Amino acid sequence: MSNTKIWKGNSTFILAASGSAVGLGNIWKFPYMVGSNGGSAFVIVYLICILAIGLPVMASEVLVGKFGRQSPINSLKKLTIKNQISEYWKFLGIFGALAGLLILSYYSVFAGMAFSYVFNLFPSGLENPSSYSSAYFSHLSASPLVLIFWHSLFLMITCLIVGIGVVRGIGRSVNILMPALFLFVVLLSVYSAATGDLNATLSFLFSPDFSSLTPAVILSAMGQAFFSLSIGMGAIMAYGAYMPEKQLIGKTVLMIILLDTLVALSAGIAIFPIVFSNSSLAVTAGPGLIFETLPVAFYSLPMGAFFSIIFFVLITIAALSSAISLLEPFTAWMEELLKIKRKIIVIFIGLFVWFLGIGSIFSFNIWSDLRFMNLNFLEFLDFVTNNVMLPLGGLFVAILVGWVLPRKFVKENIKLNNYSFKVFIFFLKYISTGSIFLVFLYSLL
Ligand code: PHE
């Protein structure tokens, strides 16, 4: 990545960063996490984490990237030299870039599944579409070769785009696709709300019921906030490197967070009414939830087949724009380090990620009995990346910008007015750092 390339216009950064943020995390993961973690308590903790931790941490990541204008690792290095602080901070970038590859390995498996649903239209005249869709999903999960095919295809496209380079590869395409997906999810939630059980959904999602709140639920809600916002591993830092000089960090980050949250909540409102009005579907279905639920909604919709295709195409593209950002930090670093072509680098990284992804695919079938700490391979990888690595990465970003960097430097680079700056630092320094720390401590005890 040459450091002179900057995206033109303010909207490209917003679209690319929200392209990274909005993805399977919102539409696939958020609903099933809410379903498996008892509903509203999870949602409320999630929303608090988004505001109290996500907002300041994301702004800090953008600040580092925009200042450094290189891969997260070298941006951090530049930052340490300029401010004469320990060079070890660059390990934060390496740790994040690695987390990105680990996440990508299973992200690509589920993105591949979503891709396969573009071509999967249910036969007409089904008596019970919801039991058909559950059976179909079980069948898909039990077929490693089919899953490997879609995983490979999705990962190849991701590598191809990152190989071309982020500015050329996604700078333009996100302009139309992101708004289209957003509109679609909102329309779908209106349709579901009108035809399914909206009351049950709203009380499940929002009526304050803290009886199911456990340390594990709090940790998962925090992990989900990091995952959904793409923070804690350098993706947003990597994109910050292309942000136009004059663009304001505070306002921009606020918009991205709002958009991401709106999409996640709309996905919840689109999915739960269908679950609550079909006895063969369960909120606790886990990772298969959207794959079992949404086809049922499309089945009953006029021109459903057409909408189903459009929807799964859009979701695949949303996943693609997130996957790109998972691969970018490591690739950009290798490019600067080894000074060889991006196209060659992504082949090697892609192969590594591909192999790791096979492990996740096997967790559904051949390896389903294999356990690490009572979790299968996929669940273990998901736990380590989402609930440990991302929050840990975020904790260190918050410590770096809130506690270690000179206040004057942060102020010059973040360009907030005095009042907002004070609030920002207060949150970063005490609330974000403190709460990540406490949640870790609480869930270890
Ligand atoms: N935020 C993305 C999503 O919600 C996933 C992601 C996580 C992307 C971390 C980059 C970094 O789908």
Coordinates of C-alpha atoms in Angstrom, one line a residue, residues 56-396:
P56 CA -14.1 5.8 21.9
V57 CA -12.1 2.8 20.8
M58 CA -13.1 3.1 17.1
A59 CA -12.3 6.8 17.2
S60 CA -8.9 5.9 18.7
E61 CA -8.2 3.4 16.0
V62 CA -9.0 5.8 13.2
L63 CA -6.8 8.4 14.8
V64 CA -3.8 6.0 14.8
G65 CA -4.4 4.9 11.2
K66 CA -5.0 8.4 9.9
F67 CA -1.8 9.6 11.6
G68 CA 0.3 6.7 10.4
R69 CA -1.0 6.3 6.9
Q70 CA 0.4 2.7 6.7
S71 CA -0.5 -0.7 7.9
P72 CA -1.7 -0.8 11.5
I73 CA 1.6 -2.2 12.6
N74 CA 3.8 0.4 10.9
S75 CA 1.3 3.2 11.9
L76 CA 1.8 2.2 15.5
K77 CA 5.5 2.1 15.0
K78 CA 5.5 5.6 13.5
L79 CA 3.4 6.7 16.5
T80 CA 5.8 5.4 19.0
I81 CA 8.8 7.0 17.4
K82 CA 7.0 10.4 17.1
N83 CA 5.9 10.3 20.7
Q84 CA 9.0 8.6 22.1
I85 CA 7.2 5.7 23.7
S86 CA 8.0 2.0 23.8
E87 CA 8.3 0.4 20.4
Y88 CA 6.6 -2.7 21.7
W89 CA 3.2 -1.1 21.0
K90 CA 3.6 -2.3 17.4
F91 CA 2.9 -5.8 18.8
L92 CA -0.7 -4.7 19.3
G93 CA -0.9 -4.4 15.5
I94 CA 0.6 -7.8 15.0
F95 CA -1.7 -9.4 17.5
G96 CA -4.7 -7.8 15.8
A97 CA -3.6 -8.7 12.3
L98 CA -3.4 -12.3 13.4
A99 CA -6.8 -12.2 15.1
G100 CA -8.1 -11.0 11.7
L101 CA -6.9 -14.1 9.9
L102 CA -8.3 -16.4 12.6
I103 CA -11.7 -14.7 12.3
L104 CA -11.5 -14.8 8.5
S105 CA -11.1 -18.5 8.6
Y106 CA -14.6 -19.2 9.9
Y107 CA -16.1 -16.0 8.6
S108 CA -15.5 -17.3 5.1
V109 CA -17.2 -20.6 5.9
F110 CA -20.4 -18.8 6.9
A111 CA -20.1 -16.3 4.1
G112 CA -19.8 -19.3 1.7
M113 CA -23.0 -20.7 3.2
A114 CA -24.8 -17.4 2.6
F115 CA -23.4 -17.4 -1.0
S116 CA -24.8 -20.9 -1.5
Y117 CA -28.2 -19.8 -0.5
V118 CA -28.3 -17.5 -3.6
F119 CA -28.6 -20.7 -5.6
N120 CA -30.9 -22.5 -3.2
L121 CA -34.5 -21.9 -3.9
F122 CA -37.1 -24.0 -2.2
P123 CA -39.4 -26.2 -4.3
S124 CA -42.9 -24.8 -4.5
G125 CA -45.9 -26.4 -2.8
L126 CA -44.2 -27.2 0.5
E127 CA -46.6 -27.9 3.3
N128 CA -44.2 -26.9 6.1
P129 CA -41.5 -24.6 4.8
S130 CA -40.0 -24.1 8.2
S131 CA -39.3 -27.8 8.8
Y132 CA -38.0 -28.0 5.3
S133 CA -35.6 -25.2 5.9
S134 CA -34.3 -26.7 9.1
A135 CA -33.8 -30.0 7.4
Y136 CA -32.0 -28.3 4.5
F137 CA -29.6 -26.6 6.9
S138 CA -28.8 -29.8 8.7
H139 CA -28.1 -31.5 5.4
L140 CA -25.8 -28.6 4.4
S141 CA -23.9 -28.7 7.7
A142 CA -23.4 -32.5 7.3
S143 CA -21.8 -32.1 3.8
P144 CA -18.1 -31.1 4.3
L145 CA -17.3 -31.1 0.5
V146 CA -20.1 -28.7 -0.3
L147 CA -19.1 -26.4 2.5
I148 CA -15.4 -26.6 1.4
F149 CA -16.5 -25.6 -2.1
W150 CA -18.3 -22.4 -1.0
H151 CA -15.6 -21.5 1.6
S152 CA -13.0 -21.8 -1.1
L153 CA -14.9 -19.7 -3.6
F154 CA -15.6 -17.0 -1.1
L155 CA -12.1 -16.9 0.1
M156 CA -10.7 -16.7 -3.4
I157 CA -12.8 -13.7 -4.2
T158 CA -11.7 -12.0 -1.0
C159 CA -8.0 -12.7 -1.8
L160 CA -8.5 -11.5 -5.3
I161 CA -9.9 -8.1 -4.2
V162 CA -7.3 -7.6 -1.5
G163 CA -4.6 -8.6 -4.0
I164 CA -5.7 -5.8 -6.3
G165 CA -5.5 -3.3 -3.4
V166 CA -8.1 -1.9 -1.1
V167 CA -8.4 1.6 -2.7
R168 CA -9.0 0.2 -6.2
G169 CA -10.8 -2.9 -5.0
I170 CA -13.5 -1.5 -2.8
G171 CA -13.3 2.2 -2.9
R172 CA -16.0 2.3 -5.6
S173 CA -18.1 -0.7 -5.3
V174 CA -19.3 -0.1 -1.8
N175 CA -21.0 3.1 -2.9
I176 CA -24.1 1.4 -4.2
L177 CA -24.1 -1.9 -2.4
M178 CA -24.0 -0.8 1.2
P179 CA -27.0 1.5 0.9
A180 CA -28.9 -1.2 -1.0
L181 CA -28.3 -3.8 1.7
F182 CA -29.4 -1.3 4.4
L183 CA -32.6 -0.5 2.6
F184 CA -33.3 -4.2 2.0
V185 CA -32.9 -5.2 5.7
V186 CA -35.1 -2.3 6.8
L187 CA -37.8 -3.3 4.3
L188 CA -37.6 -6.9 5.3
S189 CA -38.0 -6.0 9.0
V190 CA -41.1 -4.0 8.1
Y191 CA -42.5 -7.0 6.2
S192 CA -41.7 -9.5 9.0
A193 CA -43.1 -7.2 11.6
A194 CA -46.3 -6.9 9.7
T195 CA -46.8 -10.6 9.0
G196 CA -45.1 -12.3 12.0
D197 CA -45.3 -12.0 15.8
L198 CA -44.1 -8.5 16.4
N199 CA -45.2 -8.2 20.0
A200 CA -43.3 -11.3 21.1
T201 CA -40.3 -10.0 19.2
L202 CA -40.3 -6.5 20.8
S203 CA -40.7 -7.9 24.3
F204 CA -38.0 -10.5 23.7
L205 CA -35.6 -7.8 22.4
F206 CA -36.3 -4.9 24.6
S207 CA -38.3 -5.5 27.7
P208 CA -35.8 -5.3 30.5
D209 CA -35.4 -8.8 31.9
F210 CA -32.1 -9.2 33.6
S211 CA -32.7 -12.7 34.9
S212 CA -30.6 -14.3 32.2
L213 CA -27.7 -12.0 32.7
T214 CA -24.6 -14.0 33.7
P215 CA -20.9 -13.1 33.4
A216 CA -20.7 -15.3 30.2
V217 CA -23.6 -13.3 28.7
I218 CA -21.9 -10.0 29.5
L219 CA -18.6 -11.2 28.0
S220 CA -20.4 -12.4 24.8
A221 CA -22.3 -9.1 24.4
M222 CA -19.0 -7.2 24.7
G223 CA -17.3 -9.5 22.3
Q224 CA -20.2 -9.1 19.9
A225 CA -19.9 -5.3 20.1
F226 CA -16.2 -5.5 19.1
F227 CA -16.9 -8.0 16.4
S228 CA -19.8 -6.1 14.9
L229 CA -17.9 -2.8 14.8
S230 CA -14.7 -4.4 13.5
I231 CA -12.7 -3.0 16.3
G232 CA -9.9 -4.5 18.4
M233 CA -7.9 -6.0 15.5
G234 CA -6.8 -3.1 13.3
A235 CA -9.4 -3.2 10.4
I236 CA -10.6 0.3 11.1
M237 CA -7.1 1.4 11.8
A238 CA -6.1 0.1 8.4
Y239 CA -8.9 2.0 6.7
G240 CA -8.1 5.1 8.8
A241 CA -4.9 5.2 6.8
Y242 CA -6.9 6.2 3.7
M243 CA -9.1 8.8 5.3
P244 CA -8.9 12.3 3.8
E245 CA -7.0 14.7 5.9
K246 CA -9.8 17.1 6.5
Q247 CA -12.5 14.5 7.4
L248 CA -13.6 14.7 11.0
I249 CA -13.1 11.6 13.1
G250 CA -15.7 12.1 15.7
K251 CA -18.7 12.7 13.5
T252 CA -17.7 10.0 11.0
V253 CA -17.3 7.3 13.7
L254 CA -20.6 8.2 15.2
M255 CA -22.3 7.7 11.8
I256 CA -20.7 4.3 11.3
I257 CA -21.7 3.1 14.7
L258 CA -25.3 4.3 14.3
L259 CA -25.6 2.6 10.9
D260 CA -24.1 -0.6 12.2
T261 CA -26.4 -0.7 15.2
L262 CA -29.4 0.1 13.1
V263 CA -28.7 -2.8 10.7
A264 CA -28.2 -5.3 13.6
L265 CA -31.4 -4.2 15.3
S266 CA -33.4 -4.3 12.0
A267 CA -32.0 -7.8 11.4
G268 CA -33.3 -8.9 14.8
I269 CA -36.7 -7.3 14.0
A270 CA -36.7 -9.1 10.6
I271 CA -35.9 -12.5 12.0
F272 CA -37.6 -13.0 15.4
P273 CA -41.2 -12.4 14.2
I274 CA -40.8 -15.4 11.9
V275 CA -39.3 -17.5 14.6
F276 CA -42.1 -16.7 17.1
S277 CA -44.8 -17.5 14.6
N278 CA -43.4 -20.9 13.5
S279 CA -43.3 -23.7 16.0
S280 CA -40.6 -25.6 14.2
L281 CA -38.1 -22.8 14.6
A282 CA -36.3 -21.9 17.9
V283 CA -34.6 -18.7 19.0
T284 CA -31.8 -20.8 20.3
A285 CA -31.0 -22.4 16.9
G286 CA -27.4 -21.0 17.0
P287 CA -25.4 -20.2 13.9
G288 CA -28.1 -21.8 11.6
L289 CA -30.8 -19.3 12.8
I290 CA -30.9 -17.0 9.7
F291 CA -30.4 -19.9 7.3
E292 CA -33.4 -21.6 8.8
T293 CA -35.6 -18.6 9.2
L294 CA -35.2 -16.2 6.3
P295 CA -36.0 -18.7 3.6
V296 CA -39.3 -19.2 5.3
A297 CA -40.1 -15.5 5.1
F298 CA -39.1 -15.4 1.4
Y299 CA -41.2 -18.5 0.8
S300 CA -44.4 -16.7 1.9
L301 CA -43.5 -13.5 0.1
P302 CA -44.9 -12.7 -3.3
M303 CA -41.9 -12.9 -5.7
G304 CA -40.1 -14.5 -2.8
A305 CA -37.6 -16.4 -5.0
F306 CA -36.5 -13.1 -6.5
F307 CA -36.2 -11.4 -3.2
S308 CA -34.3 -14.4 -1.7
I309 CA -31.7 -14.2 -4.5
I310 CA -31.3 -10.4 -4.1
F311 CA -31.0 -10.8 -0.3
F312 CA -28.4 -13.5 -0.3
V313 CA -26.4 -11.6 -3.0
L314 CA -26.4 -8.5 -0.8
I315 CA -25.4 -10.4 2.3
T316 CA -22.6 -12.1 0.5
I317 CA -21.3 -8.7 -0.7
A318 CA -21.6 -7.3 2.8
A319 CA -19.6 -10.3 4.1
L320 CA -17.1 -9.7 1.3
S321 CA -16.5 -6.1 2.3
S322 CA -16.0 -7.2 5.9
A323 CA -13.7 -10.1 4.9
I324 CA -11.5 -7.8 2.9
S325 CA -11.0 -5.7 6.1
L326 CA -10.1 -8.9 8.0
L327 CA -7.4 -9.7 5.5
E328 CA -6.1 -6.2 4.9
P329 CA -4.0 -5.5 8.1
F330 CA -1.9 -8.6 7.8
T331 CA -1.5 -8.2 4.0
A332 CA -0.5 -4.5 4.2
W333 CA 2.0 -5.3 6.9
M334 CA 3.6 -8.2 4.9
E335 CA 3.7 -5.9 1.8
E336 CA 5.7 -3.3 3.7
L337 CA 7.9 -5.8 5.4
L338 CA 8.8 -8.1 2.5
K339 CA 8.4 -5.6 -0.3
I340 CA 6.9 -8.1 -2.6
K341 CA 3.7 -7.9 -4.6
R342 CA 0.4 -8.0 -2.8
K343 CA -0.9 -10.5 -5.3
I344 CA 1.7 -13.0 -4.1
I345 CA 1.3 -12.3 -0.4
V346 CA -2.4 -13.0 -0.5
I347 CA -1.9 -16.4 -2.0
F348 CA 0.1 -17.6 1.0
I349 CA -2.1 -15.9 3.6
G350 CA -5.2 -17.2 1.8
L351 CA -3.9 -20.8 1.9
F352 CA -3.2 -20.6 5.6
V353 CA -6.7 -19.2 6.2
W354 CA -8.2 -21.8 4.0
F355 CA -6.7 -24.7 5.9
L356 CA -7.9 -23.2 9.2
G357 CA -11.4 -22.8 7.8
I358 CA -11.5 -26.6 7.0
G359 CA -11.2 -27.1 10.8
S360 CA -14.4 -25.0 11.3
I361 CA -16.2 -26.9 8.6
F362 CA -15.3 -30.2 10.2
S363 CA -16.7 -29.0 13.5
F364 CA -20.2 -29.4 12.0
N365 CA -19.6 -33.0 11.0
I366 CA -16.5 -35.2 11.2
W367 CA -15.0 -33.4 14.2
S368 CA -18.2 -32.6 16.0
D369 CA -17.1 -34.6 19.0
L370 CA -13.7 -33.0 19.3
R371 CA -13.7 -30.7 22.3
F372 CA -11.3 -28.0 23.6
M373 CA -12.5 -26.6 26.9
N374 CA -15.9 -28.1 26.2
L375 CA -16.2 -26.3 22.9
N376 CA -15.8 -27.6 19.4
F377 CA -13.1 -26.2 17.1
L378 CA -15.3 -23.5 15.6
E379 CA -16.8 -22.5 18.9
F380 CA -13.4 -22.4 20.5
L381 CA -11.9 -20.2 17.7
D382 CA -15.0 -18.0 17.9
F383 CA -14.6 -17.7 21.7
V384 CA -10.9 -16.9 21.6
T385 CA -11.2 -14.3 18.8
N386 CA -14.4 -12.5 19.8
N387 CA -14.4 -12.8 23.5
V388 CA -10.7 -12.6 24.2
M389 CA -8.6 -11.2 21.4
L390 CA -10.8 -8.4 20.2
P391 CA -11.6 -7.0 23.6
L392 CA -7.9 -7.4 24.6
G393 CA -6.9 -5.5 21.4
G394 CA -9.5 -2.8 22.3
L395 CA -8.2 -2.6 25.8
F396 CA -4.7 -1.9 24.7

